[in-house]
Short mmCIF file of C-alpha atoms and ligand atoms in Angstrom, two decimals:
data_model
loop_
_atom_site.label_atom_id
_atom_site.label_comp_id
_atom_site.label_asym_id
_atom_site.label_seq_id
_atom_site.Cartn_x
_atom_site.Cartn_y
_atom_site.Cartn_z
CA UNK A 127 16.61 -58.19 22.60
CA UNK A 128 14.23 -55.93 24.56
CA UNK A 129 17.10 -53.48 25.45
CA UNK A 130 17.93 -53.46 21.78
CA UNK A 131 14.27 -52.64 20.72
CA UNK A 132 14.16 -50.05 23.41
CA UNK A 133 17.47 -48.43 22.08
CA UNK A 134 16.35 -48.50 18.51
CA UNK A 135 12.99 -46.90 19.53
CA UNK A 136 14.73 -44.00 21.72
CA UNK A 137 17.23 -43.15 18.68
CA UNK A 138 14.24 -42.81 16.00
CA UNK A 139 12.41 -40.77 18.63
CA UNK A 140 15.54 -38.55 19.03
CA UNK A 141 15.76 -38.51 15.27
CA UNK A 142 11.87 -37.14 14.80
CA UNK A 143 11.99 -34.81 17.75
CA UNK A 144 13.04 -31.77 16.01
CA UNK A 145 10.24 -32.39 13.59
CA UNK A 146 7.83 -32.76 16.15
CA UNK A 147 9.12 -29.52 18.00
CA UNK A 148 9.89 -26.97 15.22
CA UNK A 149 7.22 -24.58 14.03
CA UNK A 150 5.41 -26.03 11.22
CA UNK A 151 6.92 -24.74 8.30
CA UNK A 152 4.66 -23.23 5.56
CA UNK A 153 3.18 -26.04 3.07
CA UNK A 154 4.30 -25.41 -0.43
CA UNK A 155 1.55 -22.64 -1.17
CA UNK A 156 0.76 -20.02 1.40
CA UNK A 157 -1.43 -16.94 1.71
CA UNK A 158 -0.43 -14.18 3.91
CA UNK A 159 -2.81 -11.42 5.29
CA UNK A 160 -1.46 -7.88 5.15
CA UNK A 161 -3.64 -5.35 6.63
CA UNK A 162 -3.98 -1.58 7.25
CA UNK A 163 -6.61 1.02 8.26
CA UNK A 164 -6.92 3.25 5.21
CA UNK A 165 -8.93 3.36 2.21
CA UNK A 166 -8.72 0.73 -0.46
CA UNK A 167 -7.65 3.58 -2.60
CA UNK A 168 -4.87 4.86 -0.33
CA UNK A 169 -1.22 4.51 -1.02
CA UNK A 170 -1.12 1.90 1.86
CA UNK A 171 -3.30 -0.55 -0.59
CA UNK A 172 -1.09 0.19 -3.61
CA UNK A 173 2.08 -0.53 -1.93
CA UNK A 174 0.65 -3.71 -0.85
CA UNK A 175 -0.66 -4.72 -4.29
CA UNK A 176 2.70 -4.14 -5.74
CA UNK A 177 4.26 -6.33 -2.91
CA UNK A 178 1.63 -9.13 -3.51
CA UNK A 179 2.24 -8.92 -7.09
CA UNK A 180 5.99 -9.26 -6.93
CA UNK A 181 5.73 -12.26 -4.21
CA UNK A 182 3.35 -14.17 -6.28
CA UNK A 183 5.28 -13.71 -9.61
CA UNK A 184 8.63 -14.84 -7.67
CA UNK A 185 7.35 -17.69 -6.19
CA UNK A 186 5.35 -19.04 -9.39
CA UNK A 187 1.96 -18.48 -7.52
CA UNK A 188 2.84 -20.47 -4.50
CA UNK A 189 3.01 -17.30 -2.19
CA UNK A 190 -0.22 -15.22 -2.31
CA UNK A 191 -1.28 -12.28 -0.20
CA UNK A 192 -4.75 -11.06 0.58
CA UNK A 193 -5.13 -7.32 1.14
CA UNK A 194 -7.42 -5.96 4.05
CA UNK A 195 -7.67 -2.07 4.08
CA UNK A 196 -9.85 0.41 5.98
CA UNK A 197 -9.54 -1.41 9.65
CA UNK A 198 -11.29 -4.68 8.25
CA UNK A 199 -8.74 -6.58 10.82
CA UNK A 200 -8.66 -3.79 13.39
CA UNK A 201 -7.33 -0.61 14.12
CA UNK A 202 -3.17 0.04 14.15
CA UNK A 203 -2.93 -1.25 17.88
CA UNK A 204 -5.04 -4.31 17.12
CA UNK A 205 -3.20 -4.91 14.08
CA UNK A 206 0.46 -4.62 15.89
CA UNK A 207 -0.96 -6.65 18.70
CA UNK A 208 -2.39 -9.24 15.95
CA UNK A 209 1.20 -9.57 14.45
CA UNK A 210 2.93 -10.28 17.83
CA UNK A 211 0.54 -13.28 18.22
CA UNK A 212 0.63 -14.18 14.78
CA UNK A 213 -2.90 -13.64 13.76
CA UNK A 214 -1.85 -10.85 11.12
CA UNK A 215 1.04 -11.70 8.96
CA UNK A 216 1.79 -8.09 7.41
CA UNK A 217 0.82 -4.47 8.57
CA UNK A 218 1.42 -0.98 7.05
CA UNK A 219 1.47 0.97 10.33
CA UNK A 220 2.10 4.80 10.98
CA UNK A 221 5.32 5.67 12.63
CA UNK A 222 3.14 7.09 15.61
CA UNK A 223 1.39 3.97 16.75
CA UNK A 224 4.18 1.67 15.92
CA UNK A 225 6.28 3.67 18.32
CA UNK A 226 3.95 2.67 21.26
CA UNK A 227 5.30 -0.82 21.03
CA UNK A 228 8.88 0.19 19.81
CA UNK A 229 9.73 3.31 21.56
CA UNK A 230 12.88 3.80 19.67
CA UNK A 231 11.21 4.80 16.65
CA UNK A 232 9.64 7.87 18.29
CA UNK A 233 12.99 9.55 17.37
CA UNK A 234 11.36 9.62 13.74
CA UNK A 235 7.92 11.27 15.23
CA UNK A 236 9.71 14.17 17.08
CA UNK A 237 7.92 17.49 15.97
CA UNK A 238 9.21 19.47 12.85
CA UNK A 239 12.29 16.79 12.71
CA UNK A 240 12.46 16.35 8.73
CA UNK A 241 13.28 19.32 6.53
CA UNK A 242 11.40 17.73 3.64
CA UNK A 243 10.78 14.37 1.99
CA UNK A 244 14.22 14.03 0.70
CA UNK A 245 15.38 14.10 4.06
CA UNK A 246 12.78 11.56 5.44
CA UNK A 247 14.01 9.21 2.99
CA UNK A 248 17.73 9.62 3.32
CA UNK A 249 17.48 8.93 7.23
CA UNK A 250 14.90 6.28 7.02
CA UNK A 251 16.92 4.52 4.05
CA UNK A 252 20.16 4.94 5.52
CA UNK A 253 22.14 3.54 8.60
CA UNK A 254 19.77 4.88 10.94
CA UNK A 255 16.91 3.45 9.49
CA UNK A 256 18.35 0.25 9.29
CA UNK A 257 19.18 0.05 13.02
CA UNK A 258 15.81 1.22 13.73
CA UNK A 259 14.31 -1.78 11.86
CA UNK A 260 16.45 -3.96 13.93
CA UNK A 261 14.77 -2.87 17.06
CA UNK A 262 11.69 -3.81 16.25
CA UNK A 263 12.60 -7.71 16.64
CA UNK A 264 12.63 -7.73 20.53
CA UNK A 265 9.07 -7.05 19.91
CA UNK A 266 8.32 -10.34 18.04
CA UNK A 267 8.10 -8.32 14.89
CA UNK A 268 10.23 -7.69 11.62
CA UNK A 269 11.06 -4.63 10.03
CA UNK A 270 10.64 -4.72 6.43
CA UNK A 271 11.34 -0.92 5.57
CA UNK A 272 10.06 2.58 5.95
CA UNK A 273 8.09 4.57 3.30
CA UNK A 274 5.50 7.64 3.04
CA UNK A 275 7.61 10.63 2.97
CA UNK A 276 5.03 13.11 3.52
CA UNK A 277 3.71 15.21 6.54
CA UNK A 278 0.97 15.35 8.92
CA UNK A 279 -0.86 18.83 8.68
CA UNK A 280 -3.78 20.11 10.71
CA UNK A 281 -7.30 20.40 9.40
CA UNK A 282 -10.24 21.89 11.15
CA UNK A 283 -13.53 23.60 11.19
CA UNK A 284 -12.88 26.80 13.29
CA UNK A 285 -10.13 28.86 11.87
CA UNK A 286 -6.76 28.68 9.76
CA UNK A 287 -3.55 27.89 11.90
CA UNK A 288 -1.03 30.60 11.37
CA UNK A 289 0.48 31.12 14.66
CA UNK A 290 0.46 28.43 18.06
CA UNK A 291 -2.35 31.19 19.38
CA UNK A 292 -4.67 29.81 16.57
CA UNK A 293 -4.67 26.32 18.03
CA UNK A 294 -6.28 27.40 21.49
CA UNK A 295 -9.15 25.36 22.51
CA UNK A 296 -9.31 23.58 19.41
CA UNK A 297 -10.55 19.81 19.96
CA UNK A 298 -8.10 17.94 17.49
CA UNK A 299 -8.53 14.21 17.06
CA UNK A 300 -4.92 12.53 17.21
CA UNK A 301 -3.84 8.87 17.01
CA UNK A 302 -3.45 7.40 20.44
CA UNK A 303 0.21 8.59 20.67
CA UNK A 304 1.44 10.16 23.86
CA UNK A 305 4.28 11.97 21.79
CA UNK A 306 1.61 13.45 19.49
CA UNK A 307 -0.92 14.45 22.14
CA UNK A 308 1.92 16.17 24.30
CA UNK A 309 3.01 18.26 21.26
CA UNK A 310 -0.22 19.40 20.53
CA UNK A 311 -0.96 20.16 24.19
CA UNK A 312 2.35 22.19 23.80
CA UNK A 313 0.83 24.06 20.92
CA UNK A 314 -2.48 25.07 22.97
CA UNK A 315 -4.71 22.40 21.26
CA UNK A 316 -6.99 20.10 22.89
CA UNK A 317 -6.20 16.64 21.73
CA UNK A 318 -8.78 13.89 21.61
CA UNK A 319 -7.33 10.27 21.08
CA UNK A 320 -9.82 8.39 18.74
CA UNK A 321 -9.03 5.37 16.59
CA UNK A 322 -9.08 6.23 12.99
CA UNK A 323 -12.04 4.42 11.95
CA UNK A 324 -14.16 6.39 14.30
CA UNK A 325 -12.70 9.73 12.65
CA UNK A 326 -15.13 10.68 9.91
CA UNK A 327 -18.26 10.44 12.21
CA UNK A 328 -16.47 12.42 14.86
CA UNK A 329 -15.72 15.20 12.45
CA UNK A 330 -19.25 15.12 10.98
CA UNK A 331 -21.18 15.12 14.52
CA UNK A 332 -18.61 17.57 15.53
CA UNK A 333 -17.48 15.90 18.72
CA UNK A 334 -13.99 17.04 17.53
CA UNK A 335 -13.16 20.37 15.63
CA UNK A 336 -10.43 18.73 13.45
CA UNK A 337 -7.66 16.30 12.68
CA UNK A 338 -4.38 16.27 11.39
CA UNK A 339 -2.87 13.80 8.69
CA UNK A 340 -1.32 13.89 5.22
CA UNK A 341 -3.21 15.50 2.48
CA UNK A 342 -3.37 12.21 0.57
CA UNK A 343 -5.28 10.82 3.85
CA UNK A 344 -7.24 13.67 4.54
CA UNK A 345 -8.33 13.21 0.76
CA UNK A 346 -8.57 9.26 0.33
CA UNK A 347 -10.82 8.94 3.71
CA UNK A 348 -13.20 12.03 2.41
CA UNK A 349 -12.32 13.95 5.80
CA UNK A 350 -12.47 17.42 3.77
CA UNK A 351 -16.22 16.61 3.23
CA UNK A 352 -16.63 17.61 6.99
CA UNK A 353 -13.92 20.06 7.32
CA UNK A 354 -13.21 23.96 6.21
CA UNK A 355 -9.56 24.88 6.71
CA UNK A 356 -6.24 23.09 6.05
CA UNK A 357 -3.06 24.45 7.39
CA UNK A 358 0.23 23.22 5.57
CA UNK A 359 2.04 23.15 8.88
CA UNK A 360 4.47 19.91 8.77
CA UNK A 361 4.20 19.05 12.49
CA UNK A 362 4.86 15.39 12.04
CA UNK A 363 6.27 12.90 9.77
CA UNK A 364 3.66 10.78 8.16
CA UNK A 365 5.87 7.93 7.93
CA UNK A 366 4.78 4.65 7.86
CA UNK A 367 6.74 1.27 8.46
CA UNK A 368 6.24 -2.60 6.76
CA UNK A 369 6.25 -4.84 9.39
CA UNK A 370 6.16 -8.70 9.47
CA UNK A 371 5.00 -10.85 12.17
CA UNK A 372 7.87 -12.87 13.77
CA UNK A 373 6.05 -15.77 14.14
CA UNK A 374 4.79 -15.76 10.24
CA UNK A 375 8.83 -15.00 9.27
CA UNK A 376 9.97 -18.24 11.47
CA UNK A 377 7.40 -20.21 9.36
CA UNK A 378 8.87 -19.04 5.95
CA UNK A 379 11.57 -21.11 4.47
CA UNK A 380 14.54 -19.02 3.52
CA UNK A 381 13.59 -19.07 0.06
CA UNK A 382 10.28 -17.63 0.84
CA UNK A 383 11.74 -15.11 3.00
CA UNK A 384 13.97 -13.93 0.30
CA UNK A 385 11.20 -13.39 -2.25
CA UNK A 386 9.51 -11.15 0.54
CA UNK A 387 12.49 -9.15 1.23
CA UNK A 388 13.51 -8.65 -2.25
CA UNK A 389 10.14 -7.39 -3.27
CA UNK A 390 9.75 -4.93 -0.30
CA UNK A 391 11.79 -2.07 -2.40
CA UNK A 392 9.49 -1.91 -5.35
CA UNK A 393 6.61 -2.07 -3.37
CA UNK A 394 7.59 0.81 -1.00
CA UNK A 395 8.69 3.07 -3.98
CA UNK A 396 5.30 2.51 -5.19
CA UNK A 397 3.95 3.44 -1.84
CA UNK A 398 6.28 6.66 -2.03
CA UNK A 399 5.30 7.44 -5.40
CA UNK A 400 1.48 7.29 -5.09
CA UNK A 401 1.60 9.16 -1.54
CA UNK A 402 3.48 12.22 -2.94
CA UNK A 403 1.01 12.23 -5.94
CA UNK A 404 -1.85 11.89 -3.74
CA UNK A 405 -0.87 14.60 -1.51
CA UNK A 406 -0.98 17.08 -4.57
CA UNK A 407 -4.12 15.57 -5.74
CA UNK A 408 -6.04 15.80 -2.33
CA UNK A 409 -4.75 19.32 -1.85
CA UNK A 410 -6.30 20.47 -5.39
CA UNK A 411 -9.66 18.40 -4.52
CA UNK A 412 -10.00 20.11 -1.26
CA UNK A 413 -9.35 23.46 -2.86
CA UNK A 414 -12.11 22.69 -5.50
CA UNK A 415 -14.10 21.56 -2.67
CA UNK A 416 -13.97 25.20 -1.06
CA UNK A 417 -11.42 24.54 1.92
CA UNK A 418 -9.32 27.40 2.73
CA UNK A 419 -5.49 26.23 2.54
CA UNK A 420 -3.02 28.31 4.21
CA UNK A 421 0.75 28.05 4.97
CA UNK A 422 2.03 29.46 7.95
CA UNK A 423 4.92 31.72 7.15
CA UNK A 424 6.93 31.63 10.36
CA UNK A 425 7.61 28.31 11.93
CA UNK A 426 9.88 29.65 14.61
CA UNK A 427 7.03 30.31 17.04
CA UNK A 428 5.78 26.54 16.56
CA UNK A 429 9.18 25.04 16.73
CA UNK A 430 9.89 27.30 20.10
CA UNK A 431 6.46 25.76 21.52
CA UNK A 432 7.42 22.23 21.11
CA UNK A 433 10.95 22.33 22.46
CA UNK A 434 10.14 20.51 25.77
CA UNK A 435 8.87 17.79 23.87
CA UNK A 436 12.35 16.98 22.70
CA UNK A 437 13.78 16.81 26.09
CA UNK A 438 10.95 14.81 27.52
CA UNK A 439 11.10 11.92 24.84
CA UNK A 440 14.98 11.86 24.22
CA UNK A 441 16.03 11.57 27.82
CA UNK A 442 13.96 8.15 27.81
CA UNK A 443 15.97 6.96 24.64
CA UNK A 444 19.26 4.88 24.47
CA UNK A 445 22.33 6.72 23.62
CA UNK A 446 22.36 5.58 19.73
CA UNK A 447 18.92 7.07 19.59
CA UNK A 448 20.10 10.10 20.91
CA UNK A 449 23.18 10.01 18.72
CA UNK A 450 20.81 9.31 15.85
CA UNK A 451 18.89 12.47 16.65
CA UNK A 452 21.84 14.68 16.47
CA UNK A 453 22.70 13.03 13.29
CA UNK A 454 19.15 13.85 11.81
CA UNK A 455 19.50 17.42 12.95
CA UNK A 456 22.33 18.11 10.97
O1 EAX B 694 -1.82 5.31 9.31
O2 EAX B 694 -4.75 7.03 12.54
C1 EAX B 694 -4.27 7.51 11.72
O3 EAX B 694 -4.11 8.80 11.86
C2 EAX B 694 -3.34 7.21 10.74
O4 EAX B 694 -2.71 8.08 9.99
C3 EAX B 694 -3.89 5.86 9.98
O5 EAX B 694 -4.06 4.93 10.65
C4 EAX B 694 -2.98 5.49 9.00
#
């Protein structure tokens, strides 16, 4: 009798064990946090609003998202780490900072890589983009998509940039991204790495002479209020990646995952549309505010100056990324 009741206990214990050990699946209704560093008016926010709206509709209100802009939950580094430990569910992050966690993404950060917005979208929405999204998984992240087919351009208080020599001695705020820092050093500037949330004050107090970002962001963050010159030199893609925490993903049911992934394309399309429109609007407003806007006529000397950056960063890459670079250059 004793042996029998022991056996029954053992069998029932084995039966419930998986339930005890599995990551607690989300209950019926869930609320996910999506975070980023830019203003509530920025395309990162309109993208997130579209995603939240679609997910809520497709889940009959059982899946909700709260949007946390303007570095409310921390800078991009904090947000990436937050996803890795599961305290932040989704993040819209610059490719620059994301590549500090997923080095393969740096192939998209190489200077003067993309010819235009269309080229960026074709590459990031194509086989190369799909493979790069898979490359984030070993870092406890889930890659949902790329967007923001716009470019980062320099802005400063000292002089217009028409040739590499014009960067000489310019203290430029950059993201804490080694590839970006090395590139602007190669162009002759003095890079100053600074979290995004501290930039407006640094420009106002003149602890830096300038910064670089998409016209949409130079506008949404009102940096133009404390700057004089914008030079339409597309040094870097200002591409962004939408990521989810793997810990969060693992808690979702297959149906909930499907609702998220099927809602992403429309949300990213809104992000692209608003970024391109706000880039235009931003340049108009900056012109209206008296900023001098110039377009360097010859990119060749700039390309020449940054050539060593390709060698330095590609040599560290796996072969498939080197091949992807060759593809992109075609
Ligand atoms: O991704 O830090 C930056 O300049 C980024 O553009 C910003 O965080 C948004």
